Short mmCIF file of C-alpha atoms and ligand atoms in Angstrom, two decimals:
data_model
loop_
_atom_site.label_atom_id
_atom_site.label_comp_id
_atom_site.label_asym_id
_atom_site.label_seq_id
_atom_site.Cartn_x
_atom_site.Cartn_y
_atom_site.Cartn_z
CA UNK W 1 11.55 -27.96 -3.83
CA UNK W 2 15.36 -27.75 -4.74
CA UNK W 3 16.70 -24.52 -5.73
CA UNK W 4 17.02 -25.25 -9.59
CA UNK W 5 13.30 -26.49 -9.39
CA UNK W 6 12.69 -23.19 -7.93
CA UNK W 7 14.37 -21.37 -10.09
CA UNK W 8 12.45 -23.05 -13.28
CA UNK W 9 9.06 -22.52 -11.36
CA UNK W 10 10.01 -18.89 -11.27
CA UNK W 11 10.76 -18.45 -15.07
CA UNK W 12 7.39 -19.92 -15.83
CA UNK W 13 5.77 -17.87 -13.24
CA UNK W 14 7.33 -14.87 -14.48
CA UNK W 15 6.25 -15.73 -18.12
CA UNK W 16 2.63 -16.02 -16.92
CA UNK W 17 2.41 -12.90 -14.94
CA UNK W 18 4.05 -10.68 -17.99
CA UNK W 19 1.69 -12.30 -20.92
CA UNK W 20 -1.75 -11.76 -19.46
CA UNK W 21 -3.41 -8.72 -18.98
CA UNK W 22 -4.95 -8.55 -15.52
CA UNK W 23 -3.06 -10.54 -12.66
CA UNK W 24 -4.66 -10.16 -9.33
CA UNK W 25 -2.87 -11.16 -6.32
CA UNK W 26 -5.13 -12.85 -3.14
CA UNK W 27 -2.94 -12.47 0.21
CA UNK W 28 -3.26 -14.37 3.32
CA UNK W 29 -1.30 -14.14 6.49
CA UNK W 30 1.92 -16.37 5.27
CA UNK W 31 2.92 -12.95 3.43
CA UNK W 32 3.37 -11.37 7.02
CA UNK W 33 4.55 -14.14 8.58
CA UNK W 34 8.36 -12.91 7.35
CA UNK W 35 7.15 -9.36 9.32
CA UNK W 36 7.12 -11.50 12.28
CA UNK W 37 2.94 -11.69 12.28
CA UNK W 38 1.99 -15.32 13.30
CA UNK W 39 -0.41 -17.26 10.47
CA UNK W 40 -3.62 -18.76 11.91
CA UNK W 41 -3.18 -22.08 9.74
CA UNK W 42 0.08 -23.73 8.91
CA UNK W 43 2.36 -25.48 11.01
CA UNK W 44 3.64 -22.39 12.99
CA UNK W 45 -0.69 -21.17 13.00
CA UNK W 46 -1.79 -19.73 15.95
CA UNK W 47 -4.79 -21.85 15.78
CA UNK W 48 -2.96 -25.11 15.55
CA UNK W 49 -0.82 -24.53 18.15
CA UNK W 50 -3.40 -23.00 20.47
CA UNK W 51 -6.53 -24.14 19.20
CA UNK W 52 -9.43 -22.44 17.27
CA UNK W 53 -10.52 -19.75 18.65
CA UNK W 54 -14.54 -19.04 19.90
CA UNK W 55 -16.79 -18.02 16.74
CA UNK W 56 -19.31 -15.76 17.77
CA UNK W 57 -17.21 -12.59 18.02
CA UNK W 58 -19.81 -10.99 15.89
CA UNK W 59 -22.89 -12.28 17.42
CA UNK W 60 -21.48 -10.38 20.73
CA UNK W 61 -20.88 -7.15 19.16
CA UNK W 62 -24.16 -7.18 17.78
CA UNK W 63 -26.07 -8.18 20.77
CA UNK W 64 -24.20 -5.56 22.88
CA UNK W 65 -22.34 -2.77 21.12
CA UNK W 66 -21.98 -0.78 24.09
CA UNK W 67 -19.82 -3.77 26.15
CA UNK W 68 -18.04 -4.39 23.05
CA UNK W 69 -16.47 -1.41 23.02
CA UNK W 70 -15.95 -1.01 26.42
CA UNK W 71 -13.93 -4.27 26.94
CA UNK W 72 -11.63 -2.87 23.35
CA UNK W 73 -11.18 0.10 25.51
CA UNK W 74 -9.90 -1.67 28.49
CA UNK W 75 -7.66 -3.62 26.00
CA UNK W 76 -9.49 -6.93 26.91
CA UNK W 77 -10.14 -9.65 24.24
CA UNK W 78 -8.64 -10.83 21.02
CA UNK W 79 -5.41 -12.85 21.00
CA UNK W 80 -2.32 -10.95 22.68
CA UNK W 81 0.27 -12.59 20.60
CA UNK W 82 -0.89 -11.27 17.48
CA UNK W 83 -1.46 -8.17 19.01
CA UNK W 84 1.93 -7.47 20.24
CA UNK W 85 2.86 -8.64 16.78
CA UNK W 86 1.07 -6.57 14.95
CA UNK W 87 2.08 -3.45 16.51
CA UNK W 88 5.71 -3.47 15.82
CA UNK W 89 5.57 -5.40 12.35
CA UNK W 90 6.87 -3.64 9.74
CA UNK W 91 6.42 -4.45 5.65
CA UNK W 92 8.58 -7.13 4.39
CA UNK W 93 10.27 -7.82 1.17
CA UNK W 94 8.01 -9.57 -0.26
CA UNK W 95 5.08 -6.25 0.47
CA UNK W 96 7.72 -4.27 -1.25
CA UNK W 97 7.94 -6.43 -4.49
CA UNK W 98 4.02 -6.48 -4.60
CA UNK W 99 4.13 -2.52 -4.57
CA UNK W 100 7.05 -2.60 -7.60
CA UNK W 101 4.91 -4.82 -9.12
CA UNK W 102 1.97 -2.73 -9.40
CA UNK W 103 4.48 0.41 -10.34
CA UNK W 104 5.55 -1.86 -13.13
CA UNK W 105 2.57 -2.62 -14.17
CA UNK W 106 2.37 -6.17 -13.84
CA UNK W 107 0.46 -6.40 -10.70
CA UNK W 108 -3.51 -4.46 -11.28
CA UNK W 109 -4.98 -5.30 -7.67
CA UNK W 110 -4.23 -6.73 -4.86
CA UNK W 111 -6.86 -9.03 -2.63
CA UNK W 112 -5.95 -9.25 0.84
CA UNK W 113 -7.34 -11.44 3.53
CA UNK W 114 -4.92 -9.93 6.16
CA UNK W 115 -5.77 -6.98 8.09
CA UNK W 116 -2.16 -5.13 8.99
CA UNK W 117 -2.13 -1.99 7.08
CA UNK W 118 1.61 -3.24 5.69
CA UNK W 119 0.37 -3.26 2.05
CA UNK W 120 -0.39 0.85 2.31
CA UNK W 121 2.70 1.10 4.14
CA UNK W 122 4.87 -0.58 2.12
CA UNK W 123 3.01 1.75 -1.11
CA UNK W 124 0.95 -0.40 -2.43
CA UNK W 125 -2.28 1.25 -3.59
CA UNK W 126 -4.79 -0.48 -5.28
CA UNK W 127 -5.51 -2.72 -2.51
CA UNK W 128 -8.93 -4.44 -1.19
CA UNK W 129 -9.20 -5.45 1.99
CA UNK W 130 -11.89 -8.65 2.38
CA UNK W 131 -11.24 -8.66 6.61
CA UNK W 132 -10.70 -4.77 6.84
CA UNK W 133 -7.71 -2.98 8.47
CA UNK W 134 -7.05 -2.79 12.15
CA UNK W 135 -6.05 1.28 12.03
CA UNK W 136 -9.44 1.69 10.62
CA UNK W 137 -13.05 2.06 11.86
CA UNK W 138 -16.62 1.75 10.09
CA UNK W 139 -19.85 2.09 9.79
CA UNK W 140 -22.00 -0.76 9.99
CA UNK W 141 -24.69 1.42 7.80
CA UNK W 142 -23.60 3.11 5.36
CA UNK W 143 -19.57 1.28 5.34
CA UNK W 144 -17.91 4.84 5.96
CA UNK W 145 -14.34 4.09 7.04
CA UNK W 146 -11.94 6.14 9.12
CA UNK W 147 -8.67 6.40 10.40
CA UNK W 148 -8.86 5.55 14.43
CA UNK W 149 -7.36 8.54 15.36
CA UNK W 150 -9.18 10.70 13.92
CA UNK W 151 -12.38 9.67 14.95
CA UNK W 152 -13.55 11.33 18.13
CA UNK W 153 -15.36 8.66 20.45
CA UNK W 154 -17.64 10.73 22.71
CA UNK W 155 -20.35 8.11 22.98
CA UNK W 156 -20.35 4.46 23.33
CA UNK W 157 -21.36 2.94 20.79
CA UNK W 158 -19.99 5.51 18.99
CA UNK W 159 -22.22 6.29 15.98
CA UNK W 160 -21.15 7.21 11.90
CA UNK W 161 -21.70 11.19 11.70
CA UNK W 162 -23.05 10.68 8.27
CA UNK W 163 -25.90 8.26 8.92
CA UNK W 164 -26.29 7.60 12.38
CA UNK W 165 -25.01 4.05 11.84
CA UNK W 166 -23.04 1.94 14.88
CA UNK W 167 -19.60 2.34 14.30
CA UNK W 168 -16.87 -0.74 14.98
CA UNK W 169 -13.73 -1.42 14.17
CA UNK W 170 -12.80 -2.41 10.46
CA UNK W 171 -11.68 -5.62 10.80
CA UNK W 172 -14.09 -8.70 9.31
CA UNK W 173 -15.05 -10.93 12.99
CA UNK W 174 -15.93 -14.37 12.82
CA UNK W 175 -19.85 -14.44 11.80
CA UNK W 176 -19.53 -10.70 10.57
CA UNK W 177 -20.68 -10.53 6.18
CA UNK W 178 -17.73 -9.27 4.35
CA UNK W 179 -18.63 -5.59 3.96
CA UNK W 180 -20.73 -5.18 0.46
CA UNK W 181 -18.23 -2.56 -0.97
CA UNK W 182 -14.87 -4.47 -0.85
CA UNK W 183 -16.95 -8.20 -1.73
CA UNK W 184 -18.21 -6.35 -4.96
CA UNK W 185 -14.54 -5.31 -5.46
CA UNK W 186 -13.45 -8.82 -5.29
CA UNK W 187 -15.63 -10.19 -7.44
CA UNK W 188 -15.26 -7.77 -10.25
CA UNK W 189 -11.56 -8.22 -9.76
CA UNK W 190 -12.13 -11.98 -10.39
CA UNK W 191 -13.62 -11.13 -13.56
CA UNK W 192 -11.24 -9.17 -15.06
CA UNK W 193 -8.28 -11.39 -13.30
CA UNK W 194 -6.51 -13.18 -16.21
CA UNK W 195 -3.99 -14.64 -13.71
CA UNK W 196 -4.08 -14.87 -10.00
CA UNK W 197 -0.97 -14.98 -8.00
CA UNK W 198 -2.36 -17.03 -4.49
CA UNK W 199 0.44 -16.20 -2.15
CA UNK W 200 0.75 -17.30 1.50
CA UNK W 201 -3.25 -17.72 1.82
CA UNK W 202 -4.53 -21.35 2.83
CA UNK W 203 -7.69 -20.62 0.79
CA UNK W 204 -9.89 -22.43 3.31
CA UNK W 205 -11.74 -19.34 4.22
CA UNK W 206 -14.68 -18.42 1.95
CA UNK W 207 -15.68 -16.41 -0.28
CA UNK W 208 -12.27 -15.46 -0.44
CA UNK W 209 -10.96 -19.41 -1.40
CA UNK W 210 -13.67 -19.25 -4.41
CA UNK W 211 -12.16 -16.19 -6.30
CA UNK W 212 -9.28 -18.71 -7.16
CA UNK W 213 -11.76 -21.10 -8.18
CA UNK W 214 -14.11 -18.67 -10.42
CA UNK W 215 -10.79 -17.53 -12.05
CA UNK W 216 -9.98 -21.04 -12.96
CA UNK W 217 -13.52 -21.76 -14.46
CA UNK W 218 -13.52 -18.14 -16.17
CA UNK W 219 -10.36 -19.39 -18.01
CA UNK W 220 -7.55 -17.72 -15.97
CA UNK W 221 -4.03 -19.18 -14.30
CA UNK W 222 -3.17 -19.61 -11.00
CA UNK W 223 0.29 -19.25 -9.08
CA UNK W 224 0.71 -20.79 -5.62
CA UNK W 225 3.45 -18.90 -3.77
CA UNK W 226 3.02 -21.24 -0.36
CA UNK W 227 6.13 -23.31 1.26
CA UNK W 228 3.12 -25.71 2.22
CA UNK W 229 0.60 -27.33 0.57
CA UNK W 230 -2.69 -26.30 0.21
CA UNK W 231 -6.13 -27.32 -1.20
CA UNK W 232 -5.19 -25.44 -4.50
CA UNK W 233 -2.22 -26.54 -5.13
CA UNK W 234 -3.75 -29.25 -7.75
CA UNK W 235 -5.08 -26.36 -9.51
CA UNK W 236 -2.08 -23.78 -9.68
CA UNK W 237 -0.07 -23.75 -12.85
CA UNK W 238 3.08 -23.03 -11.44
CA UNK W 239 3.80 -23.77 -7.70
CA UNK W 240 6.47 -21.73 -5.82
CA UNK W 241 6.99 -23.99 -2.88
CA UNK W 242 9.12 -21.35 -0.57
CA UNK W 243 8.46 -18.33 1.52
CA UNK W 244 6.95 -15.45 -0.15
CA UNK W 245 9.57 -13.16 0.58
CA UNK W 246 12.16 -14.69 -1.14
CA UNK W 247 10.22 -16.33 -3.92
CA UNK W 248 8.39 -12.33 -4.62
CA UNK W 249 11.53 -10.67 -4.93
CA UNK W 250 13.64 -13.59 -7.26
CA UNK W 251 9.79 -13.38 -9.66
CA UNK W 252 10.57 -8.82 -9.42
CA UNK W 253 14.48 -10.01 -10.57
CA UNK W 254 13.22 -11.98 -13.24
CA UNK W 255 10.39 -9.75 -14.37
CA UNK W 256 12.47 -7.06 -14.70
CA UNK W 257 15.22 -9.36 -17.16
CA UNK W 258 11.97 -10.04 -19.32
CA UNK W 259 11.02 -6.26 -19.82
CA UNK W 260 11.55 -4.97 -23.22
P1 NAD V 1 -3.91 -18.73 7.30
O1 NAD V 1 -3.32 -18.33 8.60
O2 NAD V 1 -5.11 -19.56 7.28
O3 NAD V 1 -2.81 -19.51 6.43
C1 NAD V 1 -1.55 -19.01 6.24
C2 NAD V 1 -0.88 -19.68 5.05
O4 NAD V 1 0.40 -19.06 4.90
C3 NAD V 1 -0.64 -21.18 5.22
O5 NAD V 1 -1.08 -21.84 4.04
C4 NAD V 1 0.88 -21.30 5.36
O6 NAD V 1 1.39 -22.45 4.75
C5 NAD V 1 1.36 -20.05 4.61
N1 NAD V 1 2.66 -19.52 5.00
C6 NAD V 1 3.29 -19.58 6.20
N2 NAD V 1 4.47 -18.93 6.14
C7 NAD V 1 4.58 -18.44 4.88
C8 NAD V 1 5.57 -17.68 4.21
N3 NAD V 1 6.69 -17.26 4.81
N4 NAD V 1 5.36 -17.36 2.91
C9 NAD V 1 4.22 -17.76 2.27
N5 NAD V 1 3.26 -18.49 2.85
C10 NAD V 1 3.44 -18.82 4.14
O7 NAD V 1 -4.10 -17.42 6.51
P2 NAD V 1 -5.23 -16.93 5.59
O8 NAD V 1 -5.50 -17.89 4.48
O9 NAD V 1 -4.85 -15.58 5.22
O10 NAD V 1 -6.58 -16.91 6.46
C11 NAD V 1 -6.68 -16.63 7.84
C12 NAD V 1 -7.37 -15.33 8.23
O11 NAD V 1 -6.70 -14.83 9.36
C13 NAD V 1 -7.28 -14.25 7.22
O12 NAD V 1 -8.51 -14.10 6.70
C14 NAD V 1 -6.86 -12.98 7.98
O13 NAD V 1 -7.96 -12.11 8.09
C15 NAD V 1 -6.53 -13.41 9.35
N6 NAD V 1 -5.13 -13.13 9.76
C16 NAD V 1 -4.51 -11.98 9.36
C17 NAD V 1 -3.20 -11.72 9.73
C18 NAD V 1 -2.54 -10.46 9.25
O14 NAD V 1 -3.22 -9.46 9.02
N7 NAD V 1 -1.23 -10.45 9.03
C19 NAD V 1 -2.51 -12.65 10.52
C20 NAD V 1 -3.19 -13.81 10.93
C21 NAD V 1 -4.51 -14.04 10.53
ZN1 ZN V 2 -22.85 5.45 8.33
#
């Protein structure tokens, strides 16, 4: 995209976003990927470079708690690059525009697919997480969440103090439901979503990838903030074909020439 394309996509993305109502943006990992957070898709994804990873994550937990958490204790598991990454990423521009967004009142919710806790610390609040938060644990029960330090693990599994309930970490793992709470969150945010702002997601991973599609049907606009290509780009309105860094905080500049 050149830059005077870019800049016209942004003018018509910033008229969208200030005449509806109820704009909901759906994050993937390209949003982090500026905070130094490898993607999982793309051409710099961990998976295409490496591979996909094994599937049954979940099915293991389930079948064995106890081992679970005893290999996350002994730091075994998961992928070590995004690890290391995730511990000293900090929030980007572009999680900074989405929280003066939502102070302005042009953002009302945020969906996010990615699990790094650099929404809340960048000050966004109206946030739902689909995959969780790694500095979080839950119940599998009851879906009681708490910070991981300030849950006391004296057993293993440990087990939810308010219903008895296996407790795991909060993040979503491959063949794990969405937890009911934050999919009924979604979905209601779908309904009232007017406009949808799809930025650095590949919207291959479902449900999350339908929300975009239900808002479509229901009426609403999209805007692809991707520097690749994607299987909704056909369906965005406006297409901001660079990294989301950049293109969030020249959309906060030009939002903030339109208000009255
Ligand atoms: P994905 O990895 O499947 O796709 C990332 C997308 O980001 C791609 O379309 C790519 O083109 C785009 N992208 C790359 N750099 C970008 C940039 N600078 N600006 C904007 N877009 C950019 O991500 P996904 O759709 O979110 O799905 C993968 C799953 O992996 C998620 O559900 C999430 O739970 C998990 N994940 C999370 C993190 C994180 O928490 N930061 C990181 C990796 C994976
Ligand atoms: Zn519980």
């Amino acid at each position: 995209m050149t830059p005077t394309d870019l800049e016209r996509a942004i003018d018509e993305a910033a008229s969208l976003i200030t005449a509806p109502k109820h704009v909901v943006a759906l994050v993937g990992a390209g949003l982090s990927a500026e905070s130094g957070i490898p993607t999982f898709r793309g051409p710099e994804g961990i998976w295409t470079k490496h591979g996909e990873p094994d599937l049954r994550d979940y099915e293991r937990f389930a079948a064995d708690p106890k081992s679970w958490w005893e290999q996350r204790i002994a730091g075994a598991g998961g992928l070590g690059e995004l690890r290391t990454a995730l511990e000293s990423a900090e929030p980007n521009a572009g999680h900074l525009a989405l929280r003066e967004m939502e102070e302005s009142g042009w953002l009302a919710h945020i969906i996010t697919q990615n699990i790094d806790n650099l929404h809340q610390r960048a000050g966004s609040t109206r946030i739902t997480e689909i995959h969780g938060n790694r500095t979080r644990l839950r119940c599998t029960r009851c879906h009681a969440r708490w910070p991981l330090d300030e849950f006391p693990i004296d057993e293993l599994p440990p087990r939810c103090p308010e219903c008895g309930g296996i407790v795991k970490g909060d993040t979503v793992m491959f063949g794990e439901p969405i937890p009911k709470d934050a999919l009924d969150e979604c979905v209601d945010q779908t309904w009232k979503c007017d406009c949808m702002l799809l930025i650095g997601t590949s919207a291959v991973v479902y449900p999350a990838a339908q929300f975009p599609l239900d808002v479509r049907r229901l009426g609403g606009k999209l805007i692809e903030i991707n520097p690749n290509e994607t299987p909704l780009s056909a369906l965005a309105e406006v297409t901001l074909r660079a990294p989301a860094g950049q293109s969030l905080v020249r959309l906060v500049e030009r939002l903030r020439d339109l208000r009255p």
